[in-house]
Amino acid sequence: WDDYARLLHERGPGALDRFSMTGVHRGIIANRVSYVLGLRGPSLTVDSAQSSALVAVHLACASLRAGESSVALAGGVNLDLLPDSAVALARFGALSPDGRSYVLDARANGFVRGEGGGMVVLKRLSDALAAGDRVHCVLLGSAVNNDGATDGLTVPGEATQREVLLR
């Protein structure tokens, strides 16, 4: 959501300063992190709705495999700053009326909003072991797809979900 940008713009032109454009432009989020940390290489913001952080991990792994990067950061963040976002989701019918999420379950009736952020540091296993890094897990593969035409724009397709899991 663009809640922060909306909050800033609602304050009027007087609230804008030299940092406003880079502070609210979604496409610059990753570039700001790279700038602050002095990182080089691919730096991009991924917006694929609920799958953004996992798609970012997929792309980071691809960059490592291709040799574009020796270390990659991938993560995601969500802030719920305005009630309008929750109202829009409720009117759309996306929110769980009982406040519970049942992912990939027959009881699924919507999702529950939450705030948070997370980041992972990724390296090729051989590089991590050579550097003496503590390895928390090994990603053996990833895949990305789209469900195409289903019963609705936000309705997952059983066959395509199975296909991406198998890949």
PDB file of C-alpha atoms in Angstrom:
ATOM      1  CA  TRP A   1       0.000   0.000   0.000  1.00  0.00           C
ATOM      2  CA  ASP A   2       1.029   3.596  -0.391  1.00  0.00           C
ATOM      3  CA  ASP A   3      -0.222   4.751   3.002  1.00  0.00           C
ATOM      4  CA  TYR A   4       2.921   6.703   3.899  1.00  0.00           C
ATOM      5  CA  ALA A   5       2.920   8.578   0.586  1.00  0.00           C
ATOM      6  CA  ARG A   6      -0.752   9.422   1.048  1.00  0.00           C
ATOM      7  CA  LEU A   7      -0.146  10.699   4.562  1.00  0.00           C
ATOM      8  CA  LEU A   8       2.646  12.955   3.330  1.00  0.00           C
ATOM      9  CA  HIS A   9       0.692  14.330   0.381  1.00  0.00           C
ATOM     10  CA  GLU A  10      -2.390  14.974   2.532  1.00  0.00           C
ATOM     11  CA  ARG A  11      -0.270  17.411   4.551  1.00  0.00           C
ATOM     12  CA  GLY A  12      -0.025  19.598   1.445  1.00  0.00           C
ATOM     13  CA  PRO A  13       2.825  21.083  -0.577  1.00  0.00           C
ATOM     14  CA  GLY A  14       4.377  22.677   2.527  1.00  0.00           C
ATOM     15  CA  ALA A  15       5.182  19.224   3.894  1.00  0.00           C
ATOM     16  CA  LEU A  16       7.252  18.304   0.845  1.00  0.00           C
ATOM     17  CA  ASP A  17      11.001  18.737   1.032  1.00  0.00           C
ATOM     18  CA  ARG A  18      14.040  17.625  -0.947  1.00  0.00           C
ATOM     19  CA  PHE A  19      13.724  14.070   0.418  1.00  0.00           C
ATOM     20  CA  SER A  20      10.016  13.579  -0.294  1.00  0.00           C
ATOM     21  CA  MET A  21      10.310  12.159  -3.796  1.00  0.00           C
ATOM     22  CA  THR A  22      12.912   9.561  -2.851  1.00  0.00           C
ATOM     23  CA  GLY A  23      11.177   8.921   0.474  1.00  0.00           C
ATOM     24  CA  VAL A  24       7.835   7.890  -0.943  1.00  0.00           C
ATOM     25  CA  HIS A  25       8.610   6.531  -4.407  1.00  0.00           C
ATOM     26  CA  ARG A  26       8.127   2.768  -4.137  1.00  0.00           C
ATOM     27  CA  GLY A  27      10.705   1.984  -6.824  1.00  0.00           C
ATOM     28  CA  ILE A  28      13.480   3.671  -4.838  1.00  0.00           C
ATOM     29  CA  ILE A  29      13.072   1.687  -1.608  1.00  0.00           C
ATOM     30  CA  ALA A  30      15.791  -0.846  -2.478  1.00  0.00           C
ATOM     31  CA  ASN A  31      18.035   1.888  -3.850  1.00  0.00           C
ATOM     32  CA  ARG A  32      17.850   3.755  -0.525  1.00  0.00           C
ATOM     33  CA  VAL A  33      18.995   0.608   1.317  1.00  0.00           C
ATOM     34  CA  SER A  34      21.838   0.121  -1.174  1.00  0.00           C
ATOM     35  CA  TYR A  35      22.817   3.779  -0.815  1.00  0.00           C
ATOM     36  CA  VAL A  36      22.870   3.724   2.999  1.00  0.00           C
ATOM     37  CA  LEU A  37      24.807   0.445   3.147  1.00  0.00           C
ATOM     38  CA  GLY A  38      27.111   1.235   0.221  1.00  0.00           C
ATOM     39  CA  LEU A  39      25.983  -1.829  -1.703  1.00  0.00           C
ATOM     40  CA  ARG A  40      26.515  -2.351  -5.425  1.00  0.00           C
ATOM     41  CA  GLY A  41      24.972  -4.672  -7.950  1.00  0.00           C
ATOM     42  CA  PRO A  42      21.322  -5.260  -8.751  1.00  0.00           C
ATOM     43  CA  SER A  43      19.065  -3.148  -6.523  1.00  0.00           C
ATOM     44  CA  LEU A  44      15.355  -3.345  -7.196  1.00  0.00           C
ATOM     45  CA  THR A  45      12.004  -3.132  -5.517  1.00  0.00           C
ATOM     46  CA  VAL A  46       9.635  -6.015  -6.208  1.00  0.00           C
ATOM     47  CA  ASP A  47       5.893  -5.466  -6.067  1.00  0.00           C
ATOM     48  CA  SER A  48       3.972  -8.643  -6.783  1.00  0.00           C
ATOM     49  CA  ALA A  49       1.302  -8.162  -4.103  1.00  0.00           C
ATOM     50  CA  GLN A  50       1.416 -10.773  -1.334  1.00  0.00           C
ATOM     51  CA  SER A  51       4.285 -12.693  -2.935  1.00  0.00           C
ATOM     52  CA  SER A  52       6.710  -9.752  -3.148  1.00  0.00           C
ATOM     53  CA  ALA A  53       9.190 -10.931  -0.499  1.00  0.00           C
ATOM     54  CA  LEU A  54       9.291 -14.486  -1.844  1.00  0.00           C
ATOM     55  CA  VAL A  55       9.733 -13.228  -5.411  1.00  0.00           C
ATOM     56  CA  ALA A  56      12.566 -11.019  -4.106  1.00  0.00           C
ATOM     57  CA  VAL A  57      14.244 -14.131  -2.636  1.00  0.00           C
ATOM     58  CA  HIS A  58      13.759 -15.948  -5.964  1.00  0.00           C
ATOM     59  CA  LEU A  59      15.366 -13.068  -7.901  1.00  0.00           C
ATOM     60  CA  ALA A  60      18.206 -12.755  -5.383  1.00  0.00           C
ATOM     61  CA  CYS A  61      19.000 -16.465  -5.753  1.00  0.00           C
ATOM     62  CA  ALA A  62      18.962 -16.097  -9.536  1.00  0.00           C
ATOM     63  CA  SER A  63      21.427 -13.202  -9.239  1.00  0.00           C
ATOM     64  CA  LEU A  64      23.715 -15.345  -7.071  1.00  0.00           C
ATOM     65  CA  ARG A  65      23.521 -18.281  -9.499  1.00  0.00           C
ATOM     66  CA  ALA A  66      24.254 -15.981 -12.454  1.00  0.00           C
ATOM     67  CA  GLY A  67      27.315 -14.536 -10.709  1.00  0.00           C
ATOM     68  CA  GLU A  68      25.889 -10.984 -10.660  1.00  0.00           C
ATOM     69  CA  SER A  69      26.180 -10.921  -6.880  1.00  0.00           C
ATOM     70  CA  SER A  70      28.247 -12.649  -4.237  1.00  0.00           C
ATOM     71  CA  VAL A  71      25.887 -11.647  -1.416  1.00  0.00           C
ATOM     72  CA  ALA A  72      22.233 -10.675  -1.742  1.00  0.00           C
ATOM     73  CA  LEU A  73      19.706  -9.129   0.612  1.00  0.00           C
ATOM     74  CA  ALA A  74      16.035  -9.916   0.106  1.00  0.00           C
ATOM     75  CA  GLY A  75      13.121  -8.964   2.266  1.00  0.00           C
ATOM     76  CA  GLY A  76       9.758  -7.398   2.662  1.00  0.00           C
ATOM     77  CA  VAL A  77       7.901  -4.944   4.842  1.00  0.00           C
ATOM     78  CA  ASN A  78       4.267  -4.045   5.445  1.00  0.00           C
ATOM     79  CA  LEU A  79       2.918  -1.113   7.436  1.00  0.00           C
ATOM     80  CA  ASP A  80      -0.790  -0.513   8.067  1.00  0.00           C
ATOM     81  CA  LEU A  81      -0.926   3.261   8.485  1.00  0.00           C
ATOM     82  CA  LEU A  82      -4.380   4.251   7.237  1.00  0.00           C
ATOM     83  CA  PRO A  83      -7.795   2.782   7.974  1.00  0.00           C
ATOM     84  CA  ASP A  84      -8.752   3.280   4.297  1.00  0.00           C
ATOM     85  CA  SER A  85      -6.619   0.289   3.291  1.00  0.00           C
ATOM     86  CA  ALA A  86      -8.389  -2.012   5.739  1.00  0.00           C
ATOM     87  CA  VAL A  87     -11.793  -0.663   4.699  1.00  0.00           C
ATOM     88  CA  ALA A  88     -11.005  -1.307   1.022  1.00  0.00           C
ATOM     89  CA  LEU A  89      -9.925  -4.879   1.810  1.00  0.00           C
ATOM     90  CA  ALA A  90     -13.019  -5.489   3.932  1.00  0.00           C
ATOM     91  CA  ARG A  91     -15.361  -4.188   1.242  1.00  0.00           C
ATOM     92  CA  PHE A  92     -13.565  -6.330  -1.312  1.00  0.00           C
ATOM     93  CA  GLY A  93     -14.200  -9.346   0.917  1.00  0.00           C
ATOM     94  CA  ALA A  94     -10.541 -10.218   1.441  1.00  0.00           C
ATOM     95  CA  LEU A  95     -10.435 -10.026   5.241  1.00  0.00           C
ATOM     96  CA  SER A  96     -11.240 -13.050   7.369  1.00  0.00           C
ATOM     97  CA  PRO A  97     -14.468 -12.378   9.303  1.00  0.00           C
ATOM     98  CA  ASP A  98     -13.301 -14.571  12.203  1.00  0.00           C
ATOM     99  CA  GLY A  99      -9.825 -13.027  12.383  1.00  0.00           C
ATOM    100  CA  ARG A 100      -8.054 -16.291  11.479  1.00  0.00           C
ATOM    101  CA  SER A 101      -6.012 -17.209   8.412  1.00  0.00           C
ATOM    102  CA  TYR A 102      -6.266 -20.738   7.059  1.00  0.00           C
ATOM    103  CA  VAL A 103      -3.751 -20.713   4.242  1.00  0.00           C
ATOM    104  CA  LEU A 104      -4.324 -23.419   1.602  1.00  0.00           C
ATOM    105  CA  ASP A 105      -7.064 -24.912   3.783  1.00  0.00           C
ATOM    106  CA  ALA A 106     -10.726 -25.688   3.032  1.00  0.00           C
ATOM    107  CA  ARG A 107     -11.632 -23.358   5.955  1.00  0.00           C
ATOM    108  CA  ALA A 108      -9.948 -20.386   4.254  1.00  0.00           C
ATOM    109  CA  ASN A 109     -12.251 -17.371   4.348  1.00  0.00           C
ATOM    110  CA  GLY A 110      -9.861 -14.447   3.941  1.00  0.00           C
ATOM    111  CA  PHE A 111      -6.678 -13.195   5.513  1.00  0.00           C
ATOM    112  CA  VAL A 112      -5.682 -11.158   8.556  1.00  0.00           C
ATOM    113  CA  ARG A 113      -3.615  -8.021   8.092  1.00  0.00           C
ATOM    114  CA  GLY A 114      -0.411  -7.550   9.986  1.00  0.00           C
ATOM    115  CA  GLU A 115       2.621  -5.329  10.128  1.00  0.00           C
ATOM    116  CA  GLY A 116       6.178  -6.468  10.001  1.00  0.00           C
ATOM    117  CA  GLY A 117       9.365  -6.723   8.086  1.00  0.00           C
ATOM    118  CA  GLY A 118      12.044  -9.252   7.463  1.00  0.00           C
ATOM    119  CA  MET A 119      15.307  -9.564   5.588  1.00  0.00           C
ATOM    120  CA  VAL A 120      17.543 -12.484   4.702  1.00  0.00           C
ATOM    121  CA  VAL A 121      21.190 -12.458   3.710  1.00  0.00           C
ATOM    122  CA  LEU A 122      21.825 -14.930   0.906  1.00  0.00           C
ATOM    123  CA  LYS A 123      25.084 -16.421  -0.355  1.00  0.00           C
ATOM    124  CA  ARG A 124      26.057 -19.409  -2.416  1.00  0.00           C
ATOM    125  CA  LEU A 125      26.597 -22.284   0.031  1.00  0.00           C
ATOM    126  CA  SER A 126      30.228 -22.776  -1.019  1.00  0.00           C
ATOM    127  CA  ASP A 127      30.969 -19.076  -0.363  1.00  0.00           C
ATOM    128  CA  ALA A 128      29.217 -19.116   3.015  1.00  0.00           C
ATOM    129  CA  LEU A 129      31.121 -22.213   4.143  1.00  0.00           C
ATOM    130  CA  ALA A 130      34.442 -20.793   2.911  1.00  0.00           C
ATOM    131  CA  ALA A 131      33.796 -17.575   4.868  1.00  0.00           C
ATOM    132  CA  GLY A 132      32.872 -19.501   8.027  1.00  0.00           C
ATOM    133  CA  ASP A 133      29.355 -18.056   8.025  1.00  0.00           C
ATOM    134  CA  ARG A 134      26.668 -19.614  10.166  1.00  0.00           C
ATOM    135  CA  VAL A 135      24.272 -21.286   7.721  1.00  0.00           C
ATOM    136  CA  HIS A 136      20.658 -21.295   8.908  1.00  0.00           C
ATOM    137  CA  CYS A 137      19.188 -23.064   5.899  1.00  0.00           C
ATOM    138  CA  VAL A 138      19.856 -24.037   2.310  1.00  0.00           C
ATOM    139  CA  LEU A 139      17.413 -23.047  -0.416  1.00  0.00           C
ATOM    140  CA  LEU A 140      17.283 -25.896  -2.898  1.00  0.00           C
ATOM    141  CA  GLY A 141      15.082 -24.142  -5.440  1.00  0.00           C
ATOM    142  CA  SER A 142      12.416 -21.590  -6.141  1.00  0.00           C
ATOM    143  CA  ALA A 143       9.911 -20.810  -8.851  1.00  0.00           C
ATOM    144  CA  VAL A 144       7.492 -18.053  -9.795  1.00  0.00           C
ATOM    145  CA  ASN A 145       4.355 -18.175 -11.895  1.00  0.00           C
ATOM    146  CA  ASN A 146       0.950 -16.592 -12.302  1.00  0.00           C
ATOM    147  CA  ASP A 147      -2.399 -18.322 -12.092  1.00  0.00           C
ATOM    148  CA  GLY A 148      -3.721 -16.751 -15.276  1.00  0.00           C
ATOM    149  CA  ALA A 149      -7.498 -16.869 -15.694  1.00  0.00           C
ATOM    150  CA  THR A 150      -9.211 -18.389 -12.644  1.00  0.00           C
ATOM    151  CA  ASP A 151     -12.598 -17.888 -10.991  1.00  0.00           C
ATOM    152  CA  GLY A 152     -11.422 -14.381 -10.043  1.00  0.00           C
ATOM    153  CA  LEU A 153      -8.378 -12.096 -10.192  1.00  0.00           C
ATOM    154  CA  THR A 154      -7.416 -12.934  -6.604  1.00  0.00           C
ATOM    155  CA  VAL A 155      -8.499 -16.595  -6.660  1.00  0.00           C
ATOM    156  CA  PRO A 156      -5.576 -19.056  -6.811  1.00  0.00           C
ATOM    157  CA  GLY A 157      -5.637 -21.751  -9.471  1.00  0.00           C
ATOM    158  CA  GLU A 158      -5.200 -25.253  -8.091  1.00  0.00           C
ATOM    159  CA  ALA A 159      -3.308 -26.559 -11.144  1.00  0.00           C
ATOM    160  CA  THR A 160      -0.959 -23.579 -11.394  1.00  0.00           C
ATOM    161  CA  GLN A 161      -0.255 -23.582  -7.648  1.00  0.00           C
ATOM    162  CA  ARG A 162       0.622 -27.287  -7.871  1.00  0.00           C
ATOM    163  CA  GLU A 163       2.813 -26.586 -10.918  1.00  0.00           C
ATOM    164  CA  VAL A 164       4.857 -23.861  -9.218  1.00  0.00           C
ATOM    165  CA  LEU A 165       5.335 -25.986  -6.089  1.00  0.00           C
ATOM    166  CA  LEU A 166       6.616 -28.878  -8.185  1.00  0.00           C
ATOM    167  CA  ARG A 167       9.033 -26.606 -10.062  1.00  0.00           C
TER     168      ARG A 167
END
